[in-house]
């Protein structure tokens, strides 16, 4: 990509209105990490003509997101959404723009306005639930997440989110039940099984939590979080400390230098009296 850029820049100077050439240059700039240059190029292309170029503006919004210039991106997306109210994609992206600015209620209103028959409805419902959670409106977040689950359009992460929302309200039986249901539907998503164990521990069901974490390790031997969680649980209870040490050392083998895992290991040594 770095070698190709000078050639494309020379071609661009010969034909600056070639949109396909400009797009290729933007892609190359992004590939090498020159996001500012890509944005400048899009600005130049937009200024060549007075004609509206919504595709160019959308690309600018994406680049501004990557540059963490969220307010500028949100302004572009809101403007486009008003200019093209029939576009569900633009409305959804406008919601994302508001969410990234922390304008969660505005984001919720945008997400909730999307019709159920659009391909963006599922993602919009998920983001609406997340936004309600940010607003500390947990009941509303649960309402939206439950609606998504009931639609049968939900992906595995919707079950994960709903379980966490139930846990926020200390409805741990509901949290356990929904993550179990999610894992039954998506058996390759071991994060659901892991969170089932977390909710079991929070509910006080330690034995089931231990059994679940062992199941996570069996099904996903590279899951460092499960090794650490189980090891730390043993350390907290002052039991199975030799096993706890082995578990956390395995977590560190999978994720060297992790601060949380090192903390867990230190606590195991403290509990063993190895000061």
PDB file of C-alpha atoms in Angstrom:
ATOM      1  CA  UNK A   1       0.000   0.000   0.000  1.00  0.00           C
ATOM      2  CA  UNK A   2       2.779   2.445   0.863  1.00  0.00           C
ATOM      3  CA  UNK A   3       4.428   1.883  -2.533  1.00  0.00           C
ATOM      4  CA  UNK A   4       1.118   2.267  -4.376  1.00  0.00           C
ATOM      5  CA  UNK A   5       0.114   5.582  -2.791  1.00  0.00           C
ATOM      6  CA  UNK A   6       2.528   7.859  -4.767  1.00  0.00           C
ATOM      7  CA  UNK A   7       1.286   6.365  -8.053  1.00  0.00           C
ATOM      8  CA  UNK A   8      -2.338   6.897  -7.134  1.00  0.00           C
ATOM      9  CA  UNK A   9      -1.589  10.439  -5.961  1.00  0.00           C
ATOM     10  CA  UNK A  10      -0.090  11.207  -9.389  1.00  0.00           C
ATOM     11  CA  UNK A  11      -3.164   9.766 -11.106  1.00  0.00           C
ATOM     12  CA  UNK A  12      -5.421  11.780  -8.804  1.00  0.00           C
ATOM     13  CA  UNK A  13      -3.714  15.045  -9.770  1.00  0.00           C
ATOM     14  CA  UNK A  14      -4.500  14.223 -13.410  1.00  0.00           C
ATOM     15  CA  UNK A  15      -8.148  13.381 -12.733  1.00  0.00           C
ATOM     16  CA  UNK A  16      -9.370  14.682  -9.341  1.00  0.00           C
ATOM     17  CA  UNK A  17     -13.050  14.081 -10.182  1.00  0.00           C
ATOM     18  CA  UNK A  18     -12.658  10.314 -10.635  1.00  0.00           C
ATOM     19  CA  UNK A  19     -14.688   9.036  -7.677  1.00  0.00           C
ATOM     20  CA  UNK A  20     -13.534   5.421  -8.062  1.00  0.00           C
ATOM     21  CA  UNK A  21      -9.893   6.540  -7.999  1.00  0.00           C
ATOM     22  CA  UNK A  22     -10.560   8.673  -4.944  1.00  0.00           C
ATOM     23  CA  UNK A  23     -12.203   5.757  -3.184  1.00  0.00           C
ATOM     24  CA  UNK A  24      -9.194   3.575  -3.887  1.00  0.00           C
ATOM     25  CA  UNK A  25      -6.889   6.238  -2.454  1.00  0.00           C
ATOM     26  CA  UNK A  26      -9.053   6.571   0.662  1.00  0.00           C
ATOM     27  CA  UNK A  27      -8.848   2.799   1.141  1.00  0.00           C
ATOM     28  CA  UNK A  28      -5.053   2.899   0.784  1.00  0.00           C
ATOM     29  CA  UNK A  29      -4.701   5.768   3.249  1.00  0.00           C
ATOM     30  CA  UNK A  30      -6.831   3.878   5.752  1.00  0.00           C
ATOM     31  CA  UNK A  31      -4.807   0.721   5.193  1.00  0.00           C
ATOM     32  CA  UNK A  32      -1.589   2.499   6.189  1.00  0.00           C
ATOM     33  CA  UNK A  33      -3.267   4.455   8.968  1.00  0.00           C
ATOM     34  CA  UNK A  34      -3.291   7.893   7.301  1.00  0.00           C
ATOM     35  CA  UNK A  35      -6.855   8.706   8.364  1.00  0.00           C
ATOM     36  CA  UNK A  36      -6.306  12.465   8.294  1.00  0.00           C
ATOM     37  CA  UNK A  37      -5.100  12.287   4.669  1.00  0.00           C
ATOM     38  CA  UNK A  38      -8.099  10.165   3.732  1.00  0.00           C
ATOM     39  CA  UNK A  39     -10.427  12.729   5.303  1.00  0.00           C
ATOM     40  CA  UNK A  40      -8.698  15.601   3.484  1.00  0.00           C
ATOM     41  CA  UNK A  41      -9.082  13.754   0.200  1.00  0.00           C
ATOM     42  CA  UNK A  42     -12.805  13.300   0.748  1.00  0.00           C
ATOM     43  CA  UNK A  43     -13.150  16.996   1.580  1.00  0.00           C
ATOM     44  CA  UNK A  44     -11.407  17.874  -1.681  1.00  0.00           C
ATOM     45  CA  UNK A  45     -13.668  15.586  -3.677  1.00  0.00           C
ATOM     46  CA  UNK A  46     -16.754  17.035  -2.020  1.00  0.00           C
ATOM     47  CA  UNK A  47     -15.668  20.611  -2.741  1.00  0.00           C
ATOM     48  CA  UNK A  48     -15.088  19.970  -6.457  1.00  0.00           C
ATOM     49  CA  UNK A  49     -18.812  19.880  -7.111  1.00  0.00           C
ATOM     50  CA  UNK A  50     -21.831  21.555  -5.538  1.00  0.00           C
ATOM     51  CA  UNK A  51     -23.848  18.378  -6.054  1.00  0.00           C
ATOM     52  CA  UNK A  52     -24.835  16.447  -2.951  1.00  0.00           C
ATOM     53  CA  UNK A  53     -22.679  13.396  -2.385  1.00  0.00           C
ATOM     54  CA  UNK A  54     -24.174  11.450   0.520  1.00  0.00           C
ATOM     55  CA  UNK A  55     -21.788   8.516  -0.012  1.00  0.00           C
ATOM     56  CA  UNK A  56     -18.801  10.805   0.459  1.00  0.00           C
ATOM     57  CA  UNK A  57     -20.332  12.347   3.569  1.00  0.00           C
ATOM     58  CA  UNK A  58     -20.962   8.905   5.074  1.00  0.00           C
ATOM     59  CA  UNK A  59     -17.334   7.959   4.492  1.00  0.00           C
ATOM     60  CA  UNK A  60     -16.301  11.189   6.186  1.00  0.00           C
ATOM     61  CA  UNK A  61     -18.454  10.294   9.183  1.00  0.00           C
ATOM     62  CA  UNK A  62     -16.817   6.860   9.442  1.00  0.00           C
ATOM     63  CA  UNK A  63     -13.344   8.431   9.324  1.00  0.00           C
ATOM     64  CA  UNK A  64     -14.316  11.020  11.916  1.00  0.00           C
ATOM     65  CA  UNK A  65     -15.469   8.203  14.187  1.00  0.00           C
ATOM     66  CA  UNK A  66     -12.109   6.492  13.808  1.00  0.00           C
ATOM     67  CA  UNK A  67     -10.395   9.809  14.569  1.00  0.00           C
ATOM     68  CA  UNK A  68     -12.615  10.106  17.688  1.00  0.00           C
ATOM     69  CA  UNK A  69     -14.132  13.340  16.364  1.00  0.00           C
ATOM     70  CA  UNK A  70     -17.565  12.131  17.396  1.00  0.00           C
ATOM     71  CA  UNK A  71     -19.384  15.469  17.392  1.00  0.00           C
ATOM     72  CA  UNK A  72     -18.461  16.217  13.780  1.00  0.00           C
ATOM     73  CA  UNK A  73     -19.493  12.711  12.739  1.00  0.00           C
ATOM     74  CA  UNK A  74     -22.819  13.026  14.552  1.00  0.00           C
ATOM     75  CA  UNK A  75     -23.575  16.326  12.826  1.00  0.00           C
ATOM     76  CA  UNK A  76     -22.985  14.784   9.394  1.00  0.00           C
ATOM     77  CA  UNK A  77     -25.123  11.727  10.134  1.00  0.00           C
ATOM     78  CA  UNK A  78     -27.970  13.748  11.643  1.00  0.00           C
ATOM     79  CA  UNK A  79     -27.948  16.036   8.590  1.00  0.00           C
ATOM     80  CA  UNK A  80     -28.014  13.072   6.191  1.00  0.00           C
ATOM     81  CA  UNK A  81     -30.797  11.400   8.146  1.00  0.00           C
ATOM     82  CA  UNK A  82     -32.946  14.519   7.783  1.00  0.00           C
ATOM     83  CA  UNK A  83     -32.157  14.845   4.096  1.00  0.00           C
ATOM     84  CA  UNK A  84     -32.958  11.179   3.406  1.00  0.00           C
ATOM     85  CA  UNK A  85     -35.680  10.270   5.960  1.00  0.00           C
ATOM     86  CA  UNK A  86     -36.542   7.117   4.005  1.00  0.00           C
ATOM     87  CA  UNK A  87     -33.106   5.628   4.719  1.00  0.00           C
ATOM     88  CA  UNK A  88     -33.215   3.283   7.712  1.00  0.00           C
ATOM     89  CA  UNK A  89     -29.450   2.896   7.517  1.00  0.00           C
ATOM     90  CA  UNK A  90     -28.875   6.627   7.943  1.00  0.00           C
ATOM     91  CA  UNK A  91     -31.353   6.782  10.826  1.00  0.00           C
ATOM     92  CA  UNK A  92     -29.573   3.923  12.570  1.00  0.00           C
ATOM     93  CA  UNK A  93     -26.163   5.525  12.013  1.00  0.00           C
ATOM     94  CA  UNK A  94     -27.533   8.800  13.317  1.00  0.00           C
ATOM     95  CA  UNK A  95     -28.497   6.965  16.515  1.00  0.00           C
ATOM     96  CA  UNK A  96     -24.981   5.579  16.792  1.00  0.00           C
ATOM     97  CA  UNK A  97     -23.615   9.092  16.383  1.00  0.00           C
ATOM     98  CA  UNK A  98     -25.785  10.397  19.226  1.00  0.00           C
ATOM     99  CA  UNK A  99     -24.842   7.431  21.404  1.00  0.00           C
ATOM    100  CA  UNK A 100     -21.134   8.049  20.912  1.00  0.00           C
ATOM    101  CA  UNK A 101     -21.667  11.630  22.021  1.00  0.00           C
ATOM    102  CA  UNK A 102     -23.350  10.414  25.185  1.00  0.00           C
ATOM    103  CA  UNK A 103     -26.756  11.744  24.059  1.00  0.00           C
ATOM    104  CA  UNK A 104     -28.398   8.489  25.070  1.00  0.00           C
ATOM    105  CA  UNK A 105     -32.019   9.654  25.153  1.00  0.00           C
ATOM    106  CA  UNK A 106     -31.730  11.127  21.663  1.00  0.00           C
ATOM    107  CA  UNK A 107     -30.158   7.845  20.552  1.00  0.00           C
ATOM    108  CA  UNK A 108     -33.007   5.836  22.105  1.00  0.00           C
ATOM    109  CA  UNK A 109     -35.636   7.916  20.316  1.00  0.00           C
ATOM    110  CA  UNK A 110     -33.848   7.392  17.012  1.00  0.00           C
ATOM    111  CA  UNK A 111     -33.443   3.651  17.519  1.00  0.00           C
ATOM    112  CA  UNK A 112     -37.056   3.204  18.630  1.00  0.00           C
ATOM    113  CA  UNK A 113     -38.285   5.023  15.507  1.00  0.00           C
ATOM    114  CA  UNK A 114     -36.983   2.308  13.193  1.00  0.00           C
ATOM    115  CA  UNK A 115     -39.760   0.009  11.888  1.00  0.00           C
ATOM    116  CA  UNK A 116     -39.753  -3.663  12.805  1.00  0.00           C
ATOM    117  CA  UNK A 117     -39.490  -4.773   9.180  1.00  0.00           C
ATOM    118  CA  UNK A 118     -36.145  -3.053   8.554  1.00  0.00           C
ATOM    119  CA  UNK A 119     -32.918  -5.030   8.577  1.00  0.00           C
ATOM    120  CA  UNK A 120     -31.582  -2.520  11.135  1.00  0.00           C
ATOM    121  CA  UNK A 121     -34.340  -3.153  13.707  1.00  0.00           C
ATOM    122  CA  UNK A 122     -32.441  -5.882  15.547  1.00  0.00           C
ATOM    123  CA  UNK A 123     -29.274  -3.804  15.942  1.00  0.00           C
ATOM    124  CA  UNK A 124     -31.319  -0.727  16.842  1.00  0.00           C
ATOM    125  CA  UNK A 125     -33.167  -2.569  19.611  1.00  0.00           C
ATOM    126  CA  UNK A 126     -29.899  -3.841  21.043  1.00  0.00           C
ATOM    127  CA  UNK A 127     -28.358  -0.353  21.030  1.00  0.00           C
ATOM    128  CA  UNK A 128     -31.540   1.115  22.548  1.00  0.00           C
ATOM    129  CA  UNK A 129     -31.285  -1.318  25.458  1.00  0.00           C
ATOM    130  CA  UNK A 130     -27.616  -0.409  25.933  1.00  0.00           C
ATOM    131  CA  UNK A 131     -28.489   3.298  25.854  1.00  0.00           C
ATOM    132  CA  UNK A 132     -31.261   2.854  28.427  1.00  0.00           C
ATOM    133  CA  UNK A 133     -28.738   1.057  30.629  1.00  0.00           C
ATOM    134  CA  UNK A 134     -26.366   4.019  30.340  1.00  0.00           C
ATOM    135  CA  UNK A 135     -29.262   6.220  31.468  1.00  0.00           C
ATOM    136  CA  UNK A 136     -29.747   3.943  34.515  1.00  0.00           C
ATOM    137  CA  UNK A 137     -33.249   3.156  33.237  1.00  0.00           C
ATOM    138  CA  UNK A 138     -32.860  -0.557  33.781  1.00  0.00           C
ATOM    139  CA  UNK A 139     -36.571  -1.415  33.539  1.00  0.00           C
ATOM    140  CA  UNK A 140     -36.776   0.207  30.106  1.00  0.00           C
ATOM    141  CA  UNK A 141     -33.577  -1.553  29.047  1.00  0.00           C
ATOM    142  CA  UNK A 142     -35.047  -4.895  30.126  1.00  0.00           C
ATOM    143  CA  UNK A 143     -38.309  -4.155  28.291  1.00  0.00           C
ATOM    144  CA  UNK A 144     -36.469  -3.523  25.028  1.00  0.00           C
ATOM    145  CA  UNK A 145     -34.101  -6.489  25.430  1.00  0.00           C
ATOM    146  CA  UNK A 146     -36.989  -8.832  26.246  1.00  0.00           C
ATOM    147  CA  UNK A 147     -38.833  -7.597  23.157  1.00  0.00           C
ATOM    148  CA  UNK A 148     -35.770  -8.380  21.074  1.00  0.00           C
ATOM    149  CA  UNK A 149     -35.436 -11.878  22.553  1.00  0.00           C
ATOM    150  CA  UNK A 150     -39.127 -12.594  21.989  1.00  0.00           C
ATOM    151  CA  UNK A 151     -38.809 -11.616  18.332  1.00  0.00           C
ATOM    152  CA  UNK A 152     -36.420 -14.539  17.778  1.00  0.00           C
ATOM    153  CA  UNK A 153     -34.216 -12.176  15.769  1.00  0.00           C
ATOM    154  CA  UNK A 154     -31.777 -11.800  18.634  1.00  0.00           C
ATOM    155  CA  UNK A 155     -28.132 -12.795  18.375  1.00  0.00           C
ATOM    156  CA  UNK A 156     -26.238 -14.339  21.281  1.00  0.00           C
ATOM    157  CA  UNK A 157     -25.114 -10.985  22.662  1.00  0.00           C
ATOM    158  CA  UNK A 158     -28.743  -9.967  23.285  1.00  0.00           C
ATOM    159  CA  UNK A 159     -29.069 -12.877  25.727  1.00  0.00           C
ATOM    160  CA  UNK A 160     -25.810 -11.792  27.342  1.00  0.00           C
ATOM    161  CA  UNK A 161     -27.081  -8.225  27.706  1.00  0.00           C
ATOM    162  CA  UNK A 162     -30.473  -9.228  29.100  1.00  0.00           C
ATOM    163  CA  UNK A 163     -28.808 -11.510  31.637  1.00  0.00           C
ATOM    164  CA  UNK A 164     -26.602  -8.641  32.792  1.00  0.00           C
ATOM    165  CA  UNK A 165     -29.618  -6.331  33.035  1.00  0.00           C
ATOM    166  CA  UNK A 166     -31.438  -8.839  35.251  1.00  0.00           C
ATOM    167  CA  UNK A 167     -28.281  -9.084  37.367  1.00  0.00           C
ATOM    168  CA  UNK A 168     -28.217  -5.275  37.680  1.00  0.00           C
ATOM    169  CA  UNK A 169     -31.566  -5.620  39.440  1.00  0.00           C
ATOM    170  CA  UNK A 170     -30.333  -8.634  41.425  1.00  0.00           C
ATOM    171  CA  UNK A 171     -32.827 -10.866  39.631  1.00  0.00           C
ATOM    172  CA  UNK A 172     -30.214 -13.593  39.489  1.00  0.00           C
ATOM    173  CA  UNK A 173     -32.608 -16.480  38.790  1.00  0.00           C
ATOM    174  CA  UNK A 174     -33.787 -14.644  35.680  1.00  0.00           C
ATOM    175  CA  UNK A 175     -30.185 -13.853  34.728  1.00  0.00           C
ATOM    176  CA  UNK A 176     -29.210 -17.515  35.012  1.00  0.00           C
ATOM    177  CA  UNK A 177     -32.274 -18.672  33.080  1.00  0.00           C
ATOM    178  CA  UNK A 178     -31.759 -16.305  30.140  1.00  0.00           C
ATOM    179  CA  UNK A 179     -28.054 -17.069  29.773  1.00  0.00           C
ATOM    180  CA  UNK A 180     -28.872 -20.782  29.875  1.00  0.00           C
ATOM    181  CA  UNK A 181     -31.459 -20.249  27.145  1.00  0.00           C
ATOM    182  CA  UNK A 182     -28.946 -18.271  25.111  1.00  0.00           C
ATOM    183  CA  UNK A 183     -26.280 -20.938  25.449  1.00  0.00           C
ATOM    184  CA  UNK A 184     -28.755 -23.627  24.405  1.00  0.00           C
ATOM    185  CA  UNK A 185     -29.457 -21.618  21.260  1.00  0.00           C
ATOM    186  CA  UNK A 186     -25.836 -20.618  20.643  1.00  0.00           C
ATOM    187  CA  UNK A 187     -23.710 -23.486  22.053  1.00  0.00           C
ATOM    188  CA  UNK A 188     -20.513 -22.155  20.469  1.00  0.00           C
ATOM    189  CA  UNK A 189     -20.734 -18.887  22.426  1.00  0.00           C
ATOM    190  CA  UNK A 190     -18.993 -19.922  25.621  1.00  0.00           C
ATOM    191  CA  UNK A 191     -19.171 -16.389  27.005  1.00  0.00           C
ATOM    192  CA  UNK A 192     -22.829 -17.117  27.772  1.00  0.00           C
ATOM    193  CA  UNK A 193     -21.859 -20.161  29.820  1.00  0.00           C
ATOM    194  CA  UNK A 194     -19.183 -18.145  31.602  1.00  0.00           C
ATOM    195  CA  UNK A 195     -21.686 -15.426  32.526  1.00  0.00           C
ATOM    196  CA  UNK A 196     -24.128 -18.084  33.709  1.00  0.00           C
ATOM    197  CA  UNK A 197     -21.461 -19.083  36.215  1.00  0.00           C
ATOM    198  CA  UNK A 198     -20.915 -15.463  37.242  1.00  0.00           C
ATOM    199  CA  UNK A 199     -24.635 -15.013  37.901  1.00  0.00           C
ATOM    200  CA  UNK A 200     -24.694 -18.273  39.872  1.00  0.00           C
ATOM    201  CA  UNK A 201     -21.904 -17.008  42.094  1.00  0.00           C
ATOM    202  CA  UNK A 202     -23.652 -13.664  42.619  1.00  0.00           C
ATOM    203  CA  UNK A 203     -26.822 -15.526  43.602  1.00  0.00           C
ATOM    204  CA  UNK A 204     -24.887 -17.465  46.245  1.00  0.00           C
ATOM    205  CA  UNK A 205     -24.998 -20.759  44.371  1.00  0.00           C
ATOM    206  CA  UNK A 206     -21.270 -21.419  44.666  1.00  0.00           C
ATOM    207  CA  UNK A 207     -21.302 -25.135  43.891  1.00  0.00           C
ATOM    208  CA  UNK A 208     -23.175 -24.632  40.620  1.00  0.00           C
ATOM    209  CA  UNK A 209     -20.847 -21.758  39.771  1.00  0.00           C
ATOM    210  CA  UNK A 210     -17.812 -23.989  40.258  1.00  0.00           C
ATOM    211  CA  UNK A 211     -19.370 -26.722  38.118  1.00  0.00           C
ATOM    212  CA  UNK A 212     -20.202 -24.204  35.379  1.00  0.00           C
ATOM    213  CA  UNK A 213     -16.699 -22.725  35.330  1.00  0.00           C
ATOM    214  CA  UNK A 214     -15.232 -26.221  35.041  1.00  0.00           C
ATOM    215  CA  UNK A 215     -17.585 -26.784  32.120  1.00  0.00           C
ATOM    216  CA  UNK A 216     -16.358 -23.571  30.454  1.00  0.00           C
ATOM    217  CA  UNK A 217     -12.748 -24.730  30.815  1.00  0.00           C
ATOM    218  CA  UNK A 218     -13.622 -28.147  29.396  1.00  0.00           C
ATOM    219  CA  UNK A 219     -15.401 -26.700  26.380  1.00  0.00           C
ATOM    220  CA  UNK A 220     -13.018 -23.774  25.821  1.00  0.00           C
ATOM    221  CA  UNK A 221      -9.526 -24.611  27.165  1.00  0.00           C
ATOM    222  CA  UNK A 222      -8.206 -21.205  26.044  1.00  0.00           C
ATOM    223  CA  UNK A 223     -10.703 -19.227  28.132  1.00  0.00           C
ATOM    224  CA  UNK A 224      -8.335 -17.422  30.471  1.00  0.00           C
ATOM    225  CA  UNK A 225     -11.203 -15.643  32.238  1.00  0.00           C
ATOM    226  CA  UNK A 226     -12.674 -18.948  33.437  1.00  0.00           C
ATOM    227  CA  UNK A 227      -9.342 -20.163  34.847  1.00  0.00           C
ATOM    228  CA  UNK A 228      -8.873 -16.891  36.705  1.00  0.00           C
ATOM    229  CA  UNK A 229     -12.463 -16.676  37.940  1.00  0.00           C
ATOM    230  CA  UNK A 230     -12.424 -20.174  39.374  1.00  0.00           C
ATOM    231  CA  UNK A 231      -8.959 -19.739  40.862  1.00  0.00           C
ATOM    232  CA  UNK A 232      -9.883 -16.441  42.494  1.00  0.00           C
ATOM    233  CA  UNK A 233     -13.130 -17.938  43.809  1.00  0.00           C
ATOM    234  CA  UNK A 234     -11.149 -20.680  45.541  1.00  0.00           C
ATOM    235  CA  UNK A 235      -8.696 -18.121  46.893  1.00  0.00           C
ATOM    236  CA  UNK A 236     -11.502 -15.961  48.293  1.00  0.00           C
ATOM    237  CA  UNK A 237     -12.916 -18.997  50.082  1.00  0.00           C
ATOM    238  CA  UNK A 238      -9.485 -20.151  51.246  1.00  0.00           C
ATOM    239  CA  UNK A 239      -9.935 -23.599  49.721  1.00  0.00           C
ATOM    240  CA  UNK A 240      -8.307 -25.707  46.991  1.00  0.00           C
ATOM    241  CA  UNK A 241      -5.415 -23.241  47.040  1.00  0.00           C
ATOM    242  CA  UNK A 242      -2.977 -25.482  45.163  1.00  0.00           C
ATOM    243  CA  UNK A 243      -5.544 -25.903  42.404  1.00  0.00           C
ATOM    244  CA  UNK A 244      -6.258 -22.180  42.519  1.00  0.00           C
ATOM    245  CA  UNK A 245      -2.573 -21.480  41.922  1.00  0.00           C
ATOM    246  CA  UNK A 246      -2.478 -23.860  38.948  1.00  0.00           C
ATOM    247  CA  UNK A 247      -5.618 -22.337  37.479  1.00  0.00           C
ATOM    248  CA  UNK A 248      -4.355 -18.767  37.689  1.00  0.00           C
ATOM    249  CA  UNK A 249      -0.932 -19.694  36.386  1.00  0.00           C
ATOM    250  CA  UNK A 250      -2.731 -21.223  33.399  1.00  0.00           C
ATOM    251  CA  UNK A 251      -4.673 -17.983  32.935  1.00  0.00           C
ATOM    252  CA  UNK A 252      -1.368 -16.081  32.940  1.00  0.00           C
ATOM    253  CA  UNK A 253       0.106 -18.525  30.464  1.00  0.00           C
ATOM    254  CA  UNK A 254      -2.776 -17.715  28.126  1.00  0.00           C
ATOM    255  CA  UNK A 255      -2.653 -13.975  28.833  1.00  0.00           C
ATOM    256  CA  UNK A 256       0.793 -13.055  30.171  1.00  0.00           C
ATOM    257  CA  UNK A 257       1.137 -10.022  32.381  1.00  0.00           C
ATOM    258  CA  UNK A 258      -2.594  -9.446  32.891  1.00  0.00           C
ATOM    259  CA  UNK A 259      -2.957  -7.240  35.959  1.00  0.00           C
ATOM    260  CA  UNK A 260      -6.169  -8.863  37.193  1.00  0.00           C
ATOM    261  CA  UNK A 261      -4.657 -12.323  36.972  1.00  0.00           C
ATOM    262  CA  UNK A 262      -1.484 -11.224  38.757  1.00  0.00           C
ATOM    263  CA  UNK A 263      -3.650  -9.772  41.517  1.00  0.00           C
ATOM    264  CA  UNK A 264      -5.463 -13.116  41.808  1.00  0.00           C
ATOM    265  CA  UNK A 265      -2.149 -14.970  42.028  1.00  0.00           C
ATOM    266  CA  UNK A 266      -0.946 -12.623  44.738  1.00  0.00           C
ATOM    267  CA  UNK A 267      -4.087 -13.303  46.728  1.00  0.00           C
ATOM    268  CA  UNK A 268      -3.572 -17.068  46.395  1.00  0.00           C
ATOM    269  CA  UNK A 269      -0.027 -16.725  47.773  1.00  0.00           C
ATOM    270  CA  UNK A 270      -1.321 -14.561  50.610  1.00  0.00           C
ATOM    271  CA  UNK A 271      -3.951 -17.137  51.493  1.00  0.00           C
ATOM    272  CA  UNK A 272      -1.288 -19.870  51.414  1.00  0.00           C
ATOM    273  CA  UNK A 273       0.866 -17.851  53.795  1.00  0.00           C
ATOM    274  CA  UNK A 274       3.613 -17.452  51.208  1.00  0.00           C
ATOM    275  CA  UNK A 275       4.151 -13.797  51.996  1.00  0.00           C
TER     276      UNK A 275
END
